[in-house]
Tab-separated table of C-alpha atoms in Angstrom:
chain	number	residue	atom	x	y	z
L	1	MET	CA	102.938	119.367	66.102
L	2	PRO	CA	104.834	116.256	65.029
L	3	PRO	CA	102.820	113.132	64.166
L	4	PHE	CA	102.228	110.579	66.893
L	5	THR	CA	100.772	107.087	67.229
L	6	LEU	CA	97.959	105.922	69.490
L	7	LEU	CA	98.657	102.400	70.820
L	8	MET	CA	95.882	100.164	72.179
L	9	ALA	CA	95.226	96.459	72.753
L	10	VAL	CA	91.880	94.693	72.796
L	11	TYR	CA	91.148	91.200	74.099
L	12	GLY	CA	88.259	88.815	74.646
L	13	GLY	CA	87.083	90.544	77.805
L	14	ASN	CA	86.325	93.839	76.012
L	15	SER	CA	82.798	94.680	74.890
L	16	LEU	CA	81.991	96.472	71.654
L	17	ARG	CA	80.595	99.410	73.622
L	18	GLU	CA	83.864	99.838	75.550
L	19	VAL	CA	86.102	99.585	72.487
L	20	GLU	CA	83.981	101.960	70.396
L	21	ARG	CA	83.907	104.563	73.160
L	22	SER	CA	87.634	104.348	73.800
L	23	VAL	CA	88.570	104.649	70.125
L	24	GLN	CA	86.125	107.462	69.445
L	25	SER	CA	87.246	109.486	72.470
L	26	SER	CA	90.917	109.069	71.495
L	27	THR	CA	90.501	110.041	67.842
L	28	ILE	CA	87.599	112.003	66.386
L	29	GLU	CA	86.763	113.730	69.685
L	30	GLN	CA	90.333	114.938	70.190
L	31	ILE	CA	91.316	118.523	69.490
L	32	LEU	CA	94.649	117.067	68.379
L	33	PRO	CA	94.009	113.546	66.994
L	34	PRO	CA	96.753	110.984	66.360
L	35	SER	CA	98.261	110.381	62.930
L	36	GLN	CA	98.249	106.607	63.322
L	37	ILE	CA	96.201	104.178	65.414
L	38	VAL	CA	97.730	100.788	66.235
L	39	ILE	CA	95.318	98.297	67.809
L	40	VAL	CA	96.633	94.866	68.764
L	41	ARG	CA	93.959	92.178	68.835
L	42	ASP	CA	95.276	90.025	71.649
L	43	GLY	CA	93.733	86.659	70.797
L	44	ALA	CA	90.128	85.991	69.884
L	45	VAL	CA	87.574	88.739	70.537
L	46	PRO	CA	83.742	88.753	70.356
L	47	ASP	CA	82.359	88.842	66.795
L	48	PRO	CA	80.973	92.411	67.105
L	49	VAL	CA	84.395	93.676	68.200
L	50	GLN	CA	86.083	91.859	65.304
L	51	ARG	CA	83.646	93.372	62.791
L	52	TYR	CA	84.286	96.791	64.271
L	53	LEU	CA	88.058	96.368	63.885
L	54	ASP	CA	87.648	95.089	60.318
L	55	THR	CA	85.808	98.254	59.272
L	56	LEU	CA	87.577	100.784	61.478
L	57	GLN	CA	89.632	102.404	58.698
L	58	SER	CA	86.517	103.149	56.650
L	59	THR	CA	84.676	104.272	59.798
L	60	MET	CA	87.532	106.643	60.587
L	61	SER	CA	87.354	108.072	57.052
L	62	VAL	CA	83.639	108.782	57.444
L	63	TRP	CA	84.147	110.364	60.871
L	64	PHE	CA	86.892	112.691	59.714
L	65	ALA	CA	85.107	113.613	56.499
L	66	ALA	CA	82.154	114.763	58.581
L	67	GLU	CA	83.956	116.356	61.545
L	68	HIS	CA	87.436	117.308	60.302
L	69	PRO	CA	87.249	117.511	56.480
L	70	ASP	CA	90.517	119.473	56.274
L	71	GLU	CA	92.478	117.042	58.415
L	72	PRO	CA	94.238	113.863	57.271
L	73	VAL	CA	92.519	110.644	58.287
L	74	PRO	CA	94.596	108.667	60.811
L	75	GLN	CA	96.059	105.455	59.448
L	76	VAL	CA	94.564	102.425	61.196
L	77	THR	CA	96.856	99.440	61.788
L	78	ILE	CA	95.192	96.313	63.212
L	79	VAL	CA	97.677	93.687	64.446
L	80	PRO	CA	95.965	90.290	64.957
L	81	LEU	CA	97.522	87.840	67.419
L	82	GLU	CA	96.160	84.306	67.339
L	83	GLU	CA	96.877	83.651	71.008
L	84	ASN	CA	96.335	85.845	74.047
L	85	ARG	CA	99.724	86.133	75.723
L	86	GLY	CA	99.023	89.131	77.938
L	87	LEU	CA	99.107	92.882	77.687
L	88	ALA	CA	102.895	93.242	77.847
L	89	HIS	CA	103.407	90.970	74.837
L	90	ALA	CA	100.608	92.672	72.899
L	91	LEU	CA	102.078	96.122	73.501
L	92	ASN	CA	105.592	94.998	72.550
L	93	VAL	CA	104.231	93.665	69.258
L	94	GLY	CA	102.238	96.858	68.788
L	95	LEU	CA	105.299	99.053	69.344
L	96	ARG	CA	106.967	97.428	66.337
L	97	HIS	CA	104.080	98.668	64.179
L	98	CYS	CA	104.137	102.259	65.477
L	99	LYS	CA	105.426	104.502	62.700
L	100	TYR	CA	106.217	107.475	64.911
L	101	ASP	CA	108.558	107.907	67.851
L	102	ILE	CA	105.958	109.669	69.987
L	103	VAL	CA	103.464	107.077	71.244
L	104	ALA	CA	100.338	107.705	73.304
L	105	ARG	CA	98.787	104.822	75.229
L	106	ALA	CA	95.083	104.231	75.721
L	107	ASP	CA	93.279	101.315	77.326
L	108	SER	CA	90.388	99.793	75.403
L	109	ASP	CA	87.849	100.457	78.158
L	110	ASP	CA	88.859	103.975	79.232
L	111	VAL	CA	87.902	107.403	77.878
L	112	SER	CA	90.278	110.170	76.770
L	113	LEU	CA	89.026	113.701	77.351
L	114	PRO	CA	88.982	115.985	74.266
L	115	ASN	CA	92.023	118.073	75.189
L	116	ARG	CA	94.204	115.149	76.285
L	117	PHE	CA	96.636	115.196	73.364
L	118	ALA	CA	96.375	118.956	72.786
L	119	THR	CA	97.563	119.344	76.382
L	120	LEU	CA	100.239	116.653	76.533
L	121	ILE	CA	101.830	116.569	73.077
L	122	PRO	CA	102.945	120.244	72.834
L	123	LEU	CA	104.364	120.120	76.361
L	124	PHE	CA	106.004	116.755	75.688
L	125	VAL	CA	107.660	118.142	72.549
L	126	ARG	CA	108.924	121.240	74.342
L	127	ARG	CA	110.207	119.307	77.336
L	128	SER	CA	111.799	116.709	75.057
L	129	ASN	CA	113.816	119.348	73.247
L	130	ALA	CA	117.367	119.062	74.587
L	131	ALA	CA	118.316	122.675	73.801
L	132	HIS	CA	115.171	124.022	75.449
L	133	THR	CA	115.460	121.925	78.584
L	134	SER	CA	119.220	122.242	79.126
L	135	ALA	CA	118.919	126.031	78.981
L	136	ARG	CA	116.612	125.763	81.999
L	137	GLY	CA	118.657	123.213	83.890
L	138	ARG	CA	116.277	120.365	83.030
L	139	ARG	CA	116.739	117.042	81.306
L	140	PRO	CA	114.537	116.092	78.343
L	141	ILE	CA	111.311	114.304	79.284
L	142	ASP	CA	110.885	110.688	78.142
L	143	VAL	CA	107.539	109.752	79.740
L	144	MET	CA	104.621	112.056	80.505
L	145	GLY	CA	101.303	111.297	82.200
L	146	SER	CA	98.344	113.055	83.757
L	147	ALA	CA	95.849	112.780	86.567
L	148	ILE	CA	92.930	110.429	85.904
L	149	ARG	CA	89.369	110.257	87.185
L	150	GLU	CA	87.585	107.017	87.994
L	151	PHE	CA	84.115	106.214	86.706
L	152	SER	CA	81.947	103.113	86.880
L	153	ASP	CA	79.482	103.252	83.986
L	154	ASP	CA	78.260	106.823	83.622
L	155	GLU	CA	81.058	109.109	82.425
L	156	ASP	CA	79.270	112.121	83.910
L	157	GLU	CA	79.066	110.571	87.378
L	158	PRO	CA	81.943	112.120	89.367
L	159	GLY	CA	84.480	109.639	90.679
L	160	GLN	CA	87.706	109.795	92.627
L	161	ILE	CA	90.569	111.671	91.014
L	162	ARG	CA	94.046	110.165	91.183
L	163	MET	CA	96.929	112.624	91.183
L	164	LEU	CA	100.662	111.936	91.181
L	165	PRO	CA	103.740	114.032	92.018
L	166	ALA	CA	104.890	116.144	89.080
L	167	GLU	CA	108.577	115.287	88.675
L	168	GLY	CA	112.019	115.347	90.251
L	169	PRO	CA	112.997	113.956	93.661
L	170	GLU	CA	109.405	113.870	94.927
L	171	LEU	CA	108.337	111.616	92.056
L	172	GLU	CA	111.486	109.494	92.423
L	173	ARG	CA	110.638	108.842	96.077
L	174	TYR	CA	107.008	108.111	95.257
L	175	ALA	CA	108.063	105.595	92.569
L	176	ARG	CA	109.708	103.427	95.224
L	177	MET	CA	106.273	102.836	96.721
L	178	GLN	CA	103.734	103.283	93.882
L	179	SER	CA	103.693	103.486	90.094
L	180	PRO	CA	105.027	106.943	89.077
L	181	VAL	CA	102.611	107.434	86.157
L	182	HIS	CA	99.109	106.283	85.278
L	183	HIS	CA	99.604	103.875	82.388
L	184	PRO	CA	96.383	104.744	80.470
L	185	SER	CA	97.418	108.417	80.417
L	186	VAL	CA	101.013	108.214	79.226
L	187	VAL	CA	102.843	109.583	76.219
L	188	PHE	CA	106.389	108.295	75.691
L	189	ARG	CA	109.182	107.965	73.163
L	190	LYS	CA	109.137	104.584	71.457
L	191	SER	CA	112.919	104.679	71.078
L	192	THR	CA	113.366	105.145	74.835
L	193	VAL	CA	111.056	102.244	75.699
L	194	LEU	CA	112.633	99.907	73.132
L	195	ALA	CA	116.126	100.816	74.356
L	196	ALA	CA	115.047	99.624	77.818
L	197	GLY	CA	113.857	96.296	76.388
L	198	GLY	CA	110.166	97.127	76.038
L	199	TYR	CA	107.456	95.948	78.403
L	200	PRO	CA	108.665	93.084	80.644
L	201	GLU	CA	106.661	89.979	79.735
L	202	ASP	CA	107.406	88.074	82.950
L	203	SER	CA	105.926	90.642	85.309
L	204	GLY	CA	102.450	89.286	86.006
L	205	ARG	CA	100.005	92.183	86.173
L	206	PHE	CA	102.674	94.843	86.703
L	207	GLU	CA	104.171	95.213	83.232
L	208	ASP	CA	103.827	98.989	83.321
L	209	TYR	CA	105.369	99.495	86.773
L	210	MET	CA	108.330	97.288	85.919
L	211	LEU	CA	108.860	99.226	82.692
L	212	TRP	CA	108.917	102.503	84.611
L	213	GLU	CA	111.492	100.985	86.979
L	214	ARG	CA	113.693	100.018	84.034
L	215	LEU	CA	113.422	103.510	82.590
L	216	MET	CA	114.170	105.241	85.886
L	217	LEU	CA	117.245	103.068	86.408
L	218	ALA	CA	118.339	104.159	82.914
L	219	HIS	CA	117.863	107.800	84.036
L	220	ALA	CA	114.790	108.471	81.905
L	221	GLN	CA	112.875	111.574	82.965
L	222	PHE	CA	109.189	111.539	83.955
L	223	LEU	CA	106.609	114.316	84.227
L	224	ASN	CA	102.981	114.308	85.412
L	225	VAL	CA	100.617	117.187	84.669
L	226	PRO	CA	97.905	117.895	87.259
L	227	GLN	CA	95.050	118.070	84.740
L	228	THR	CA	92.552	115.202	84.614
L	229	LEU	CA	92.790	113.993	81.013
L	230	VAL	CA	91.587	110.367	81.183
L	231	LEU	CA	88.492	108.723	82.645
L	232	TYR	CA	89.528	105.375	84.127
L	233	ARG	CA	86.844	102.688	84.201
L	234	THR	CA	86.527	100.838	87.483
L	235	ASN	CA	83.853	98.986	89.476
L	236	GLU	CA	83.390	96.840	92.556
L	237	ALA	CA	85.028	93.862	90.844
L	238	ALA	CA	88.212	95.914	90.436
L	239	TYR	CA	88.633	96.073	94.216
L	240	GLU	CA	88.150	92.310	94.433
L	241	ARG	CA	90.833	91.753	91.784
L	242	ARG	CA	93.274	93.815	93.839
L	243	GLY	CA	93.110	91.242	96.590
L	244	GLY	CA	93.985	87.586	96.943
L	245	GLY	CA	97.035	85.391	97.059
L	246	GLU	CA	97.776	85.427	93.324
L	247	MET	CA	97.861	89.213	93.230
L	248	PHE	CA	100.151	89.323	96.248
L	249	ARG	CA	102.496	86.738	94.692
L	250	ASP	CA	102.797	88.898	91.557
L	251	GLU	CA	103.508	91.908	93.722
L	252	LEU	CA	106.031	90.033	95.839
L	253	ARG	CA	107.937	89.084	92.673
L	254	LEU	CA	107.807	92.732	91.597
L	255	GLN	CA	109.168	93.961	94.923
L	256	TRP	CA	111.898	91.320	94.891
L	257	ARG	CA	112.906	92.447	91.383
L	258	PHE	CA	113.059	96.067	92.566
L	259	LEU	CA	115.294	95.081	95.488
L	260	ARG	CA	117.547	92.921	93.311
L	261	ASP	CA	117.905	95.719	90.756
L	262	GLY	CA	118.795	98.254	93.419
L	263	PHE	CA	115.659	100.290	92.728
L	264	THR	CA	114.569	99.952	96.374
L	265	THR	CA	116.508	99.561	99.605
L	266	PRO	CA	115.990	96.619	101.996
L	267	TRP	CA	113.942	98.908	104.246
L	268	GLN	CA	111.741	100.037	101.326
L	269	PHE	CA	111.321	96.415	100.261
L	270	LEU	CA	110.191	95.376	103.751
L	271	ARG	CA	107.835	98.347	104.061
L	272	ASN	CA	106.238	97.715	100.667
L	273	VAL	CA	105.790	93.979	101.238
L	274	VAL	CA	104.173	94.432	104.658
L	275	ILE	CA	101.789	97.149	103.473
L	276	ARG	CA	100.795	95.182	100.382
L	277	ALA	CA	100.343	91.944	102.286
L	278	ILE	CA	97.848	93.642	104.584
L	279	TYR	CA	96.132	95.402	101.688
L	280	ARG	CA	95.732	92.202	99.629
L	281	VAL	CA	94.292	90.020	102.412
L	282	ILE	CA	91.783	92.356	104.078
L	283	PRO	CA	88.101	92.080	103.026
L	284	THR	CA	87.118	93.877	99.831
L	285	SER	CA	84.982	96.445	101.663
L	286	LEU	CA	87.927	97.442	103.862
L	287	ARG	CA	90.294	97.407	100.885
L	288	LYS	CA	88.038	99.849	99.052
L	289	ARG	CA	87.863	102.217	102.008
L	290	ALA	CA	91.603	101.992	102.637
L	291	TYR	CA	92.406	102.631	98.986
L	292	ARG	CA	90.143	105.679	98.788
L	293	SER	CA	91.502	107.064	102.021
L	294	MET	CA	95.119	106.668	100.880
L	295	THR	CA	94.370	108.207	97.481
L	296	SER	CA	92.632	111.195	99.081
L	297	ARG	CA	95.621	111.736	101.367
L	298	HIS	CA	98.045	111.549	98.425
L	299	ASN	CA	95.906	114.013	96.476
L	300	THR	CA	95.901	116.467	99.375
L	301	GLU	CA	99.680	116.249	99.749
L	302	ILE	CA	100.284	116.637	96.026
L	303	ALA	CA	97.818	119.525	95.691
L	304	ALA	CA	99.751	121.383	98.394
L	305	SER	CA	103.098	120.988	96.599
L	306	PRO	CA	104.383	123.432	93.926
L	307	LYS	CA	102.964	122.813	90.458
L	308	PRO	CA	104.696	123.131	87.079
L	309	PRO	CA	103.318	125.816	84.739
L	310	LYS	CA	99.935	124.861	83.320
L	311	PRO	CA	100.343	123.562	79.738
L	312	PRO	CA	98.210	124.866	76.859
L	313	GLU	CA	94.872	123.145	76.375
L	314	ARG	CA	94.278	123.654	72.665
L	315	GLY	CA	96.128	122.343	69.652
L	316	ARG	CA	95.860	123.056	65.964
L	317	HIS	CA	92.355	121.568	65.664
L	318	SER	CA	89.106	123.382	66.286
L	319	ALA	CA	86.751	120.579	67.336
L	320	ALA	CA	84.153	121.764	69.808
L	321	PRO	CA	84.796	120.426	73.318
L	322	SER	CA	82.494	117.694	74.573
L	323	ARG	CA	80.636	117.686	77.860
L	324	HIS	CA	83.875	116.552	79.535
L	325	ALA	CA	86.085	119.397	78.304
L	326	ALA	CA	85.961	121.139	81.660
L	327	ASP	CA	87.492	118.111	83.368
L	328	GLY	CA	90.779	118.594	81.570
L	329	ALA	CA	91.204	122.103	82.922
L	330	GLN	CA	90.687	121.321	86.554
L	331	SER	CA	93.553	121.096	88.992
L	332	GLU	CA	91.720	119.209	91.697
L	333	PRO	CA	92.765	116.840	93.128
L	334	PRO	CA	97.417	104.100	93.289
L	335	ALA	CA	97.636	100.636	92.677
L	336	PRO	CA	98.686	100.813	89.033
L	337	PRO	CA	95.812	100.313	86.548
L	338	THR	CA	95.617	96.760	85.219
L	339	ARG	CA	93.623	95.171	82.452
């Protein structure tokens, strides 16, 4: 497998426990760990988090010496930013420090399951190979994601699974209404993202969705695998943050941009604005029930549609799977994730 970079950003709202768990799950616990880890410190962070970042390279060396003595230790690149200017800016800065063209994203409070990269990277490489894909009437893949599973605090407590259409016209239609990939699960080509201008920094809380729109308008190809490969942290406060006037204003700007760019039609614009206006202003308890109901319906529809061939689940490494390894093999059954 070619080398790839793991890209993360941490900020003042992250706890040491969250950052440690996210980094550990995305590196030493992976069957196929990254070759480089780029972590952007987006402004000041709590002292324990800063100390952890300061010693992460030596910590990584100890981890790999104990668990993977025959494997190279990933290079750790910490990029300190004095001022917090938002996730989009942090990721754009981080991309400039990524050594490799294949970049995997991870959020600093989520958990990657052990076979995440061993599942995605080989398939991404095969589907990115122009000769391989053209022989099968396909275009090379630029962005790949997976299903994710929500959790609140206990990783072993089952939560709702979020699935997305796999690819092609079905995913193109879905993208006009919801984000076409789960941001914390994606693998993409750095060159493709930079050619599209990187993450838009004037997009409020929708930097990922607006990036996917840019890429789709540039005819980039997307693919989602049905396996659950990331545990997405959420809680009651997350449903509160999805409501309110400020959130709706950000979304209204997003929908206006989509209409102006020709990504959506006037009818799609009107539909999206009306649905989101209702969703943002209803009480949190109703918003939670509506969201879960819509997600369950999407999952049922997607589960009934044809699936691409199941990708391999093991890479070149032989690390024993953790207690979550079974999650990555299941085919069970979206407001885009935000920080």
